[in-house]
């Protein structure tokens, strides 16, 4: 390495202009070194940051590859080959990540540390010494100027001494500072070469170590694995190209075949109407009224599902019920000057919907499909064949639904009588049917019992008349509180202003005591019906009541059910209106003597309520209520059983408390009697003492004075005598 130029330290005291000129060259060189080293430091710091980022990114990649098997892709499925391959890759990349982390540590120690030390320590030292030297040089020049201005004529020893001392101090300081400054500048030439070479040496050694670790990890087995993966990738690429080619050909064929379908109203000769459909799906425009005369049309996807018409908006996961189209009526209508409109009306006439199809073909097919579903053709084994026979000559199906009474008369079996109550009540929604079970045909009984499941063995041995009274009316709806004051209930309403409803339960206006109950469980139920029963000690009566109510509903096409909230407490069961939160019915818990869930359909449950009155005013009657819940029949029965247990324990605790209070009252009474007896004995002793004192000889004095007893004392003496008599008798 060639020699290094140096500043002459020996000439620092002389401080000649040549020395100052040479110092300026060294200072300019130090500035250039500082600028260059700052740029080199930034470049090496970028390498270090990039290596850290590469190490973190490699580690994150390995972590994501490990978590691939935990991902649940909607279309991915369980690809074990891909999962195992990615696990192998994650192991290799994890090892590379470790190597990158080691490389980052080596770069920090061998590359960044030397250049950082040179930048932060050596270069800053040069700048500091330069500033100190400039200050010392300026102080020396000022001291020389003051010394040169000393007067020759008026010499002052004190001033002269101070000036000379100042020159001495400043010159000494300048000389020392200049020597250290020259030494640092000379040393900088060596440190410059070290600061340039040492970081590069550390960088190369770290890279070599990294490559050695990589060569050790990349074994022959890994090379074979990578070769197999490359072959698999090429196979997947060829398969993708083949599949893309097939899809492109399919697209071209579909474009040619679908060209006539792009027309919104295709030619009916090329695309004939299929009138035998029992399922249909497609987009329709639904009319929604927004005011008295205004309306909007919304385009939604409609499809049939069994006897229901479903609608689904774009983006929804599943469809919702638009209308029940069993026994409905459908017809083509003119609406707001729009083409291809048709109207669907529910079987009870309470709900209707106007829809618009896109073409005449869709218009006719929708009408025919809904008409076929309305006739319940879809329930047969071969619905299209039956629909073809029914719709041979139909162009537009217009089938108004028959009235409820007509369907009832047509579906009523021979020997089955239905009696409606003659009384007019305010609850028009209540439906009463009196079903004469003894006149049912055997086939009707078999079909209805088959729909409910097999009968229990005990029910086969019992007669139906022993469970349910003959000629029993069935109530299919809940009577609201407004219909409680009927003529037949005038007697009940006159007693203490307490009203009773037809179920035999009191509807008193007093505040409910269920607020203090420790059990409050709420269930959503739908009322199926109720009827009076003859027995309340066998669960079979609940099963038989379920069978008869469901059979009667099926025969008379009664599908509407009243939804309520069933509140179970330790005092009673309450049916609450979910909208108004008004209590419809209250069943006292002690009157609920039997409850059970259907043996097969766990959504059905019922309970028997023992009430006074009913059909026979002299005896107690039992009424069985049947409900349907949302898969909670057993939970409701368990809740009722828990409520009865809590009520039983509460009653036992109440009786025990009353018994304890009675015992305490008896003890208190005995204590009072004992204290009274002691008081009497004390009074007797006092009276005896007074009597003894009054019977002494000096009782009568010479002056004729006498001892007169007061009335209270005489009474006490009487009491004392009575006490003595009692003691003698005892």
XYZ file of C-alpha atoms in Angstrom:
730
model
C 0.000 0.000 0.000
C 1.557 3.416 -0.951
C 2.627 5.886 1.707
C 0.139 8.238 3.250
C 0.571 12.004 3.240
C 0.818 13.537 6.666
C 0.553 16.941 8.245
C 3.835 18.035 9.949
C 3.083 18.161 13.630
C 6.495 19.796 14.284
C 5.444 22.926 12.417
C 2.258 23.479 14.369
C 3.891 25.992 16.704
C 5.257 28.045 13.825
C 1.857 28.018 12.121
C 3.209 29.160 8.787
C 0.993 29.907 5.770
C 2.298 26.770 4.044
C 1.148 24.717 7.028
C -2.250 26.370 6.957
C -2.542 25.720 3.194
C -1.675 22.062 3.667
C -4.219 21.904 6.502
C -6.874 23.205 4.130
C -6.151 20.352 1.710
C -6.534 17.796 4.479
C -9.775 19.411 5.628
C -11.180 19.310 2.084
C -10.215 15.633 1.889
C -11.987 14.962 5.215
C -15.142 16.628 3.910
C -15.066 14.512 0.760
C -14.532 11.365 2.838
C -17.499 12.296 5.043
C -19.834 12.818 2.056
C -18.774 9.575 0.399
C -19.044 7.525 3.567
C -22.549 8.852 4.223
C -23.634 7.643 0.777
C -21.954 4.281 1.282
C -23.605 3.981 4.706
C -27.055 4.568 3.185
C -26.426 1.946 0.488
C -25.272 -0.664 3.006
C -28.203 0.191 5.283
C -30.545 -0.502 2.368
C -28.902 -3.901 1.954
C -29.399 -4.583 5.651
C -33.046 -3.442 5.590
C -33.732 -5.497 2.470
C -32.198 -8.556 4.108
C -34.367 -8.068 7.200
C -37.447 -7.648 5.029
C -36.498 -10.741 3.021
C -36.068 -12.740 6.228
C -39.455 -11.576 7.588
C -41.194 -12.197 4.243
C -39.693 -15.687 3.970
C -40.833 -16.524 7.493
C -44.342 -15.221 6.747
C -44.459 -17.288 3.543
C -43.528 -20.422 5.469
C -46.190 -19.666 8.080
C -48.904 -19.179 5.437
C -47.951 -22.428 3.722
C -48.309 -24.265 7.038
C -51.782 -22.786 7.555
C -53.041 -23.901 4.124
C -54.512 -27.132 5.455
C -56.534 -25.125 8.003
C -58.169 -22.994 5.311
C -61.703 -23.800 4.202
C -62.026 -22.844 0.543
C -65.601 -23.061 -0.780
C -64.407 -24.880 -3.940
C -61.117 -26.298 -2.709
C -62.234 -29.533 -1.136
C -59.843 -31.789 0.751
C -56.736 -31.932 -1.486
C -54.319 -33.996 0.591
C -51.654 -34.005 -2.151
C -51.583 -30.225 -2.310
C -51.557 -29.947 1.488
C -48.621 -32.366 1.854
C -46.700 -30.630 -0.959
C -47.140 -27.222 0.612
C -46.118 -28.618 3.997
C -42.871 -29.831 2.426
C -42.307 -26.440 0.841
C -43.013 -24.729 4.159
C -40.284 -26.782 5.848
C -37.696 -25.870 3.199
C -38.675 -22.208 3.178
C -38.613 -22.169 6.969
C -35.002 -23.394 6.839
C -34.204 -20.696 4.290
C -35.863 -18.178 6.565
C -33.541 -19.263 9.365
C -30.570 -18.826 7.032
C -31.773 -15.357 6.082
C -32.140 -14.478 9.765
C -28.527 -15.601 10.392
C -27.399 -13.544 7.400
C -29.185 -10.477 8.779
C -27.395 -10.894 12.103
C -24.012 -11.268 10.398
C -24.605 -8.196 8.233
C -25.487 -6.179 11.315
C -22.294 -7.244 13.117
C -19.747 -7.406 10.284
C -20.962 -4.742 7.840
C -23.111 -2.167 9.570
C -21.198 -1.931 12.848
C -17.757 -0.839 11.405
C -19.135 1.764 9.041
C -21.502 3.067 11.707
C -18.594 3.434 14.150
C -16.526 5.342 11.552
C -19.441 7.623 10.734
C -20.609 8.331 14.250
C -17.261 8.414 16.070
C -14.301 9.262 13.778
C -15.926 11.764 11.447
C -17.665 13.547 14.308
C -14.318 13.737 16.138
C -12.748 15.522 13.146
C -15.581 18.035 13.047
C -15.335 18.691 16.775
C -11.562 19.227 16.665
C -11.953 21.552 13.695
C -14.367 23.745 15.605
C -12.122 23.790 18.708
C -9.073 24.650 16.552
C -10.891 27.556 14.919
C -11.862 28.943 18.324
C -8.289 28.576 19.679
C -6.819 30.224 16.562
C -9.173 33.181 16.843
C -8.364 33.589 20.555
C -4.603 33.551 19.770
C -4.988 36.203 17.070
C -6.926 38.454 19.459
C -4.321 38.042 22.189
C -1.472 38.931 19.745
C -3.382 42.037 18.651
C -3.751 43.216 22.237
C -0.084 42.553 22.905
C 0.920 44.510 19.812
C -1.069 47.530 20.942
C 0.842 47.918 24.249
C 2.060 51.566 24.620
C 5.777 52.198 24.695
C 5.522 55.547 26.486
C 3.025 54.606 29.200
C 3.983 51.215 30.324
C 1.739 49.604 32.878
C 3.257 46.561 34.481
C -0.058 45.113 35.487
C -1.649 45.480 32.026
C 1.499 44.237 30.404
C 1.554 41.185 32.646
C -2.079 40.355 31.884
C -1.571 40.692 28.120
C 1.542 38.534 28.213
C -0.265 35.909 30.292
C -3.172 35.949 27.786
C -0.790 35.470 24.855
C 0.891 32.587 26.658
C -2.372 30.810 27.409
C -3.911 31.263 23.960
C -0.741 30.212 22.131
C -0.397 27.116 24.283
C -4.043 26.188 23.687
C -3.733 26.734 19.928
C -0.581 24.667 19.774
C -2.057 21.753 21.688
C -5.330 21.835 19.767
C -3.510 22.067 16.440
C -1.322 19.093 17.270
C -4.368 16.924 18.185
C -6.190 18.150 15.097
C -3.231 17.281 12.844
C -2.972 13.869 14.494
C -6.677 13.148 13.912
C -6.418 14.204 10.263
C -3.376 12.007 9.738
C -5.141 9.094 11.443
C -8.240 9.653 9.289
C -6.307 8.546 6.227
C -5.815 5.123 7.808
C -9.322 4.892 9.228
C -10.767 5.731 5.812
C -9.255 2.606 4.287
C -10.324 0.469 7.246
C -13.882 1.839 7.119
C -14.076 1.053 3.398
C -12.664 -2.442 3.456
C -13.945 -3.897 6.739
C -17.719 -3.604 5.946
C -17.149 -5.079 2.491
C -15.185 -7.924 3.982
C -17.952 -8.588 6.503
C -20.601 -8.465 3.764
C -18.764 -10.992 1.584
C -18.072 -13.331 4.501
C -21.742 -13.205 5.537
C -22.854 -14.004 1.982
C -20.393 -16.870 1.697
C -21.617 -18.296 4.992
C -25.208 -17.930 3.805
C -24.495 -19.772 0.554
C -22.728 -22.530 2.436
C -25.731 -23.024 4.685
C -27.981 -23.029 1.622
C -25.881 -25.651 -0.149
C -26.027 -27.836 2.936
C -29.836 -27.570 3.132
C -30.417 -28.140 -0.585
C -29.708 -31.843 -0.665
C -30.189 -34.264 -3.522
C -33.526 -35.388 -2.064
C -34.791 -31.807 -2.241
C -33.626 -31.495 -5.837
C -35.616 -34.620 -6.709
C -38.637 -33.186 -4.923
C -38.369 -29.933 -6.864
C -38.068 -31.870 -10.135
C -41.277 -33.777 -9.369
C -43.084 -30.566 -8.472
C -41.944 -28.990 -11.737
C -43.322 -31.973 -13.660
C -46.640 -31.693 -11.783
C -46.876 -28.000 -12.591
C -46.365 -28.733 -16.282
C -49.100 -31.398 -16.155
C -51.509 -28.973 -14.460
C -50.700 -26.349 -17.089
C -51.438 -28.780 -19.929
C -54.697 -29.816 -18.238
C -55.658 -26.165 -17.809
C -54.953 -25.434 -21.481
C -57.095 -28.412 -22.518
C -59.932 -27.353 -20.229
C -59.768 -23.771 -21.487
C -59.966 -25.012 -25.058
C -63.009 -27.132 -24.201
C -64.726 -24.204 -22.470
C -64.029 -21.939 -25.425
C -65.640 -24.479 -27.739
C -68.621 -24.767 -25.364
C -68.979 -20.991 -25.349
C -69.009 -20.871 -29.134
C -71.635 -23.638 -29.338
C -73.817 -21.953 -26.711
C -73.573 -18.608 -28.471
C -74.877 -20.198 -31.663
C -77.603 -22.217 -29.899
C -78.713 -19.367 -27.612
C -78.984 -16.714 -30.281
C -82.797 -17.094 -30.595
C -83.144 -16.944 -26.802
C -81.649 -13.456 -26.661
C -84.942 -12.107 -27.926
C -87.135 -11.303 -24.875
C -90.235 -12.779 -26.557
C -89.117 -15.790 -28.657
C -91.208 -17.308 -31.403
C -93.743 -19.735 -29.825
C -93.507 -21.949 -32.900
C -89.825 -22.639 -32.241
C -90.207 -22.796 -28.480
C -93.635 -24.308 -27.634
C -95.265 -23.812 -24.256
C -94.968 -26.716 -21.802
C -98.242 -26.878 -19.862
C -97.368 -29.982 -17.868
C -94.798 -28.460 -15.511
C -95.012 -28.808 -11.742
C -91.768 -26.922 -11.111
C -90.618 -23.628 -12.581
C -87.952 -21.013 -11.909
C -87.058 -17.674 -13.467
C -87.069 -13.905 -13.099
C -90.385 -12.096 -12.635
C -91.384 -8.498 -11.951
C -93.408 -8.179 -8.744
C -95.832 -5.297 -8.233
C -95.495 -3.504 -4.886
C -97.987 -0.828 -3.918
C -96.368 2.300 -2.482
C -99.537 4.382 -2.115
C -103.193 4.529 -2.956
C -102.558 4.751 -6.700
C -98.783 4.438 -7.044
C -96.772 1.234 -7.243
C -93.305 -0.033 -8.097
C -92.088 -3.150 -9.869
C -89.142 -5.134 -8.494
C -87.363 -7.827 -10.496
C -86.606 -10.944 -8.453
C -85.885 -14.603 -9.036
C -88.903 -16.824 -8.290
C -89.050 -20.601 -8.038
C -91.524 -23.203 -6.832
C -90.743 -25.581 -4.004
C -93.445 -28.115 -3.306
C -96.609 -26.125 -2.677
C -94.797 -22.839 -2.037
C -93.734 -19.992 -4.289
C -90.312 -18.756 -3.211
C -88.516 -15.512 -4.072
C -84.830 -14.719 -3.901
C -83.140 -11.381 -4.464
C -79.852 -11.192 -6.274
C -77.041 -11.706 -3.786
C -79.154 -13.586 -1.217
C -77.915 -16.984 -0.074
C -81.363 -18.602 0.054
C -84.896 -17.776 -0.961
C -87.831 -16.818 1.203
C -91.497 -17.763 1.133
C -93.489 -15.483 -1.130
C -96.857 -17.269 -1.024
C -98.490 -20.611 -0.289
C -99.910 -21.671 -3.636
C -101.709 -24.834 -2.515
C -105.415 -24.452 -3.453
C -104.720 -20.952 -4.770
C -106.223 -19.316 -7.862
C -104.192 -17.908 -10.743
C -105.353 -15.916 -13.766
C -104.026 -13.567 -16.419
C -104.763 -9.896 -15.668
C -104.196 -6.476 -17.220
C -102.199 -4.254 -14.912
C -100.899 -0.724 -15.517
C -100.634 -1.210 -19.252
C -98.040 -3.968 -18.822
C -97.914 -7.171 -20.814
C -97.822 -10.750 -19.569
C -99.169 -10.072 -16.072
C -100.911 -12.669 -13.935
C -102.386 -12.621 -10.441
C -102.090 -15.277 -7.725
C -104.665 -15.304 -4.910
C -104.312 -17.462 -1.813
C -106.970 -20.049 -0.944
C -108.552 -17.825 1.721
C -108.476 -14.724 -0.493
C -106.542 -12.669 2.055
C -103.337 -12.393 0.055
C -102.746 -11.756 -3.611
C -99.749 -10.921 -5.740
C -99.413 -9.579 -9.279
C -96.381 -10.733 -11.254
C -95.131 -9.972 -14.755
C -93.339 -12.480 -16.964
C -90.782 -11.595 -19.596
C -92.400 -13.366 -22.533
C -95.662 -14.910 -23.543
C -94.136 -18.365 -23.239
C -93.019 -17.744 -19.634
C -96.389 -16.141 -18.918
C -98.359 -19.218 -19.949
C -95.918 -21.679 -18.378
C -96.018 -19.871 -15.026
C -99.833 -19.893 -15.047
C -99.968 -23.581 -15.960
C -97.327 -24.523 -13.397
C -99.032 -22.672 -10.543
C -102.380 -24.105 -11.622
C -100.942 -27.646 -11.517
C -99.406 -27.023 -8.072
C -102.692 -25.550 -6.841
C -104.427 -28.807 -7.775
C -101.702 -30.642 -5.794
C -100.678 -32.639 -8.829
C -97.065 -32.459 -7.653
C -97.916 -34.896 -4.830
C -98.641 -37.759 -7.239
C -96.074 -40.281 -8.417
C -96.037 -39.114 -12.045
C -97.080 -35.444 -11.917
C -96.278 -34.557 -15.548
C -98.447 -37.355 -16.891
C -101.404 -36.328 -14.745
C -100.879 -32.663 -15.631
C -100.868 -33.585 -19.327
C -104.265 -35.272 -18.985
C -105.711 -32.370 -16.997
C -104.385 -29.598 -19.256
C -104.976 -31.071 -22.692
C -107.120 -28.209 -23.913
C -106.019 -25.404 -21.544
C -104.372 -22.325 -23.032
C -104.657 -20.138 -19.965
C -105.445 -21.728 -16.641
C -108.046 -19.738 -14.756
C -109.091 -21.787 -11.730
C -110.753 -19.752 -8.987
C -110.485 -21.484 -5.648
C -113.779 -22.914 -4.295
C -115.088 -21.486 -1.077
C -114.163 -22.984 2.241
C -117.659 -24.354 2.770
C -117.685 -26.032 -0.662
C -114.330 -27.702 -0.028
C -115.584 -28.801 3.361
C -118.739 -30.345 1.892
C -116.797 -32.081 -0.875
C -114.111 -33.476 1.438
C -116.428 -34.542 4.274
C -116.580 -38.343 4.527
C -119.846 -40.178 4.759
C -121.243 -40.199 8.274
C -119.139 -37.223 9.406
C -121.131 -34.330 10.827
C -119.812 -30.847 11.456
C -121.711 -28.628 13.853
C -121.122 -24.908 14.130
C -122.282 -23.109 17.290
C -125.427 -21.090 16.845
C -124.325 -18.392 19.252
C -122.794 -15.319 17.629
C -119.604 -14.337 19.361
C -117.275 -11.451 18.825
C -114.432 -13.830 17.986
C -115.186 -14.662 14.368
C -111.822 -16.359 13.985
C -112.782 -19.213 16.319
C -113.812 -22.410 14.572
C -115.720 -25.184 16.311
C -116.180 -28.631 14.868
C -118.081 -31.449 16.434
C -116.686 -34.666 15.061
C -118.701 -37.844 15.591
C -115.890 -40.335 16.010
C -118.141 -43.321 16.216
C -119.299 -42.769 12.620
C -115.817 -42.410 11.092
C -114.993 -44.984 8.446
C -112.132 -47.346 9.329
C -110.024 -46.019 6.460
C -110.166 -42.503 7.822
C -108.973 -43.658 11.216
C -106.134 -45.642 9.732
C -104.875 -42.796 7.590
C -104.985 -40.242 10.352
C -103.280 -42.499 12.847
C -100.641 -43.354 10.278
C -99.843 -39.677 9.888
C -99.260 -39.346 13.581
C -97.200 -42.503 14.074
C -97.959 -45.881 15.568
C -100.378 -45.998 18.497
C -99.093 -47.203 21.843
C -99.903 -50.719 23.029
C -101.961 -49.420 25.924
C -104.155 -47.367 23.598
C -104.986 -50.447 21.576
C -106.478 -52.044 24.669
C -108.549 -48.999 25.645
C -111.719 -47.850 24.020
C -111.675 -44.421 22.383
C -114.780 -43.455 24.342
C -112.869 -43.957 27.576
C -110.408 -41.266 26.518
C -112.426 -38.654 24.625
C -116.103 -38.010 25.199
C -118.383 -38.634 22.202
C -119.797 -35.678 20.293
C -116.990 -33.466 21.604
C -116.511 -30.087 19.853
C -112.986 -29.220 18.748
C -111.790 -25.648 19.111
C -109.166 -24.721 16.515
C -108.459 -21.137 17.514
C -107.872 -19.135 20.678
C -110.725 -16.937 21.804
C -109.423 -13.488 22.554
C -110.429 -11.704 25.774
C -113.051 -9.549 23.976
C -115.316 -12.556 23.572
C -115.352 -13.567 27.194
C -118.584 -11.819 28.199
C -120.968 -14.130 26.358
C -124.474 -15.041 27.492
C -123.339 -18.379 28.794
C -120.893 -16.685 31.080
C -123.113 -14.090 32.717
C -123.076 -16.059 35.901
C -119.302 -16.103 36.072
C -118.989 -12.410 35.261
C -121.378 -11.450 38.039
C -119.271 -13.076 40.739
C -116.856 -10.510 42.017
C -116.519 -8.872 38.542
C -114.246 -11.761 37.472
C -114.536 -12.846 33.856
C -114.010 -16.369 32.596
C -113.244 -17.467 29.059
C -114.610 -20.564 27.293
C -111.582 -22.578 28.400
C -112.826 -22.447 31.987
C -109.965 -20.230 33.170
C -110.491 -17.058 35.131
C -109.420 -13.783 33.554
C -109.432 -11.668 36.698
C -108.101 -8.167 36.538
C -105.832 -8.533 39.563
C -102.106 -8.199 39.097
C -100.347 -11.464 38.249
C -98.159 -12.985 40.889
C -95.755 -14.492 38.358
C -93.448 -11.529 38.736
C -92.131 -13.102 41.969
C -91.691 -16.523 40.405
C -88.146 -17.861 40.276
C -88.815 -19.627 36.941
C -89.551 -17.684 33.756
C -89.161 -19.602 30.486
C -90.629 -18.380 27.197
C -91.395 -20.583 24.181
C -92.898 -19.871 20.754
C -95.918 -22.131 20.167
C -98.785 -22.424 17.699
C -102.212 -23.486 18.924
C -103.606 -26.499 17.043
C -106.795 -27.108 18.992
C -108.415 -28.258 22.202
C -111.220 -30.584 23.184
C -112.763 -32.022 26.314
C -111.511 -35.454 27.386
C -112.870 -38.045 29.804
C -109.574 -39.181 31.306
C -106.611 -37.239 32.654
C -104.419 -39.981 34.123
C -102.930 -41.556 30.980
C -100.640 -39.962 28.333
C -102.591 -41.836 25.683
C -105.365 -39.285 26.014
C -102.927 -36.615 24.750
C -101.888 -38.813 21.809
C -105.514 -39.528 20.888
C -106.410 -35.843 21.114
C -103.478 -35.010 18.814
C -104.657 -37.600 16.314
C -108.235 -36.355 16.248
C -107.317 -32.651 16.022
C -104.802 -33.180 13.206
C -107.212 -35.474 11.362
C -109.999 -32.878 11.637
C -107.665 -30.124 10.401
C -106.627 -32.239 7.427
C -110.218 -33.147 6.532
C -111.477 -29.568 6.708
C -108.355 -27.896 5.215
C -107.678 -25.794 8.307
C -104.061 -24.678 8.057
C -104.074 -21.375 9.898
C -102.598 -21.507 13.403
C -102.409 -18.810 16.062
C -98.841 -18.129 17.177
C -98.297 -17.188 20.809
C -95.607 -17.002 23.448
C -95.981 -19.660 26.164
C -94.627 -18.376 29.469
C -93.904 -21.111 32.031
C -93.689 -19.978 35.657
C -94.017 -21.619 39.043
C -97.600 -20.384 39.343
C -99.188 -20.776 35.933
C -98.823 -21.148 32.181
C -99.593 -18.055 30.128
C -100.332 -17.615 26.443
C -99.156 -14.114 25.455
C -99.828 -12.245 22.223
C -96.359 -11.722 20.656
C -97.320 -8.349 19.188
C -99.355 -6.663 21.930
C -97.883 -8.624 24.894
C -101.448 -9.083 26.167
C -102.141 -12.286 28.068
C -104.592 -14.352 26.045
C -105.043 -17.244 28.469
C -103.781 -18.224 31.903
C -103.632 -21.846 33.050
C -103.040 -22.340 36.818
C -100.185 -24.765 37.266
C -101.968 -26.936 39.884
C -104.753 -27.541 37.334
C -102.276 -28.933 34.751
C -102.498 -32.607 35.665
C -100.947 -34.235 32.573
C -98.517 -33.199 29.838
C -96.775 -35.189 27.105
C -94.906 -34.920 23.792
C -95.826 -36.861 20.697
C -93.966 -40.137 20.448
C -92.581 -39.497 16.934
C -93.160 -35.825 16.080
C -91.383 -34.068 18.949
C -92.701 -30.690 17.805
C -96.192 -31.625 19.027
C -97.016 -31.466 22.716
C -100.131 -31.119 24.813
C -101.384 -30.890 28.349
C -104.623 -31.681 30.164
C -106.227 -29.005 32.306
C -108.669 -30.034 35.032
C -111.342 -27.350 35.464
C -114.725 -26.950 37.116
C -117.822 -26.764 34.971
C -117.375 -27.577 31.318
C -119.990 -29.724 29.684
C -121.205 -31.089 33.025
C -121.615 -28.276 35.537
C -121.786 -30.578 38.552
C -118.490 -32.408 38.086
C -114.925 -31.488 37.223
C -114.041 -31.594 33.527
C -110.742 -32.057 31.737
C -109.714 -30.222 28.578
C -106.713 -31.238 26.477
C -104.803 -28.467 24.653
C -102.533 -29.329 21.716
C -99.704 -27.067 20.488
C -96.897 -27.132 17.951
C -93.467 -25.692 18.787
C -90.138 -25.198 17.041
C -88.498 -28.519 17.947
C -88.995 -27.774 21.644
C -91.800 -30.066 22.730
C -89.656 -32.036 25.176
C -88.073 -28.825 26.498
C -91.502 -27.365 27.224
C -92.637 -30.536 29.023
C -89.401 -30.549 31.028
C -89.961 -26.888 31.890
C -93.534 -27.610 33.058
C -92.290 -30.532 35.152
C -89.598 -28.330 36.678
C -92.199 -25.660 37.465
C -94.441 -28.213 39.190
C -91.502 -29.518 41.225
C -90.565 -25.992 42.274
C -94.198 -25.278 43.156
C -94.388 -28.524 45.142
C -91.245 -27.708 47.110
C -92.524 -24.181 47.695
C -95.844 -25.575 49.000
C -94.021 -27.998 51.285
C -91.826 -25.169 52.556
C -94.916 -23.033 53.125
C -96.629 -25.784 55.092
C -93.499 -26.391 57.152
C -93.240 -22.673 57.841
C -96.900 -22.511 58.911
C -96.436 -25.534 61.149
C -93.376 -23.919 62.746
C -95.321 -20.703 63.286
C -98.164 -22.686 64.906
C -95.694 -24.390 67.241
C -94.213 -21.014 68.154
C -97.689 -19.603 68.826
C -98.489 -22.555 71.145
C -95.208 -22.078 72.983
C -95.875 -18.364 73.324
C -99.380 -19.069 74.682
C -97.994 -21.577 77.186
C -95.375 -19.020 78.239
C -98.071 -16.414 78.813
C -100.131 -18.894 80.887
C -97.089 -19.745 82.970
C -96.214 -16.081 83.585
C -99.841 -15.411 84.522
C -99.819 -18.331 86.987
C -96.651 -17.012 88.558
C -98.223 -13.571 88.915
C -101.278 -15.119 90.568
C -99.088 -16.998 93.037
C -97.220 -13.810 93.831
C -100.495 -11.963 94.410
C -101.720 -14.772 96.682
C -98.623 -14.516 98.790
C -99.089 -10.768 99.091
C -102.725 -11.189 100.065
C -101.859 -13.819 102.667
C -99.320 -11.452 104.204
C -101.881 -8.613 104.308
C -104.547 -10.883 105.844
C -102.132 -12.098 108.492
C -101.216 -8.515 109.308
C -104.874 -7.467 109.573
C -105.786 -10.342 111.902
C -103.309 -9.337 114.664
C -104.769 -8.309 118.169
C -103.664 -4.692 117.883
C -105.705 -4.339 114.789
C -108.417 -2.425 116.782
C -107.093 0.536 118.817
C -108.559 2.204 121.809
C -109.696 5.142 119.781
C -111.947 2.822 117.825
C -109.879 3.010 114.655
C -109.936 0.161 112.225
C -107.738 -0.887 109.288
C -109.797 -0.451 106.172
C -108.793 -2.438 103.116
C -109.064 -0.820 99.750
C -111.231 -2.223 97.025
C -108.167 -3.407 95.140
C -106.922 -5.205 98.184
C -110.286 -6.835 98.697
C -110.286 -7.957 95.074
C -106.787 -9.356 95.480
C -107.911 -11.200 98.618
C -110.797 -12.682 96.683
C -108.377 -13.725 93.959
C -106.123 -15.214 96.648
C -108.942 -17.286 98.015
C -109.829 -18.493 94.557
C -106.174 -19.380 94.010
C -106.089 -21.333 97.233
C -109.194 -23.229 96.194
C -107.546 -24.072 92.858
C -104.405 -25.255 94.619
C -106.443 -27.444 96.990
C -108.365 -28.897 94.067
C -105.109 -29.522 92.220
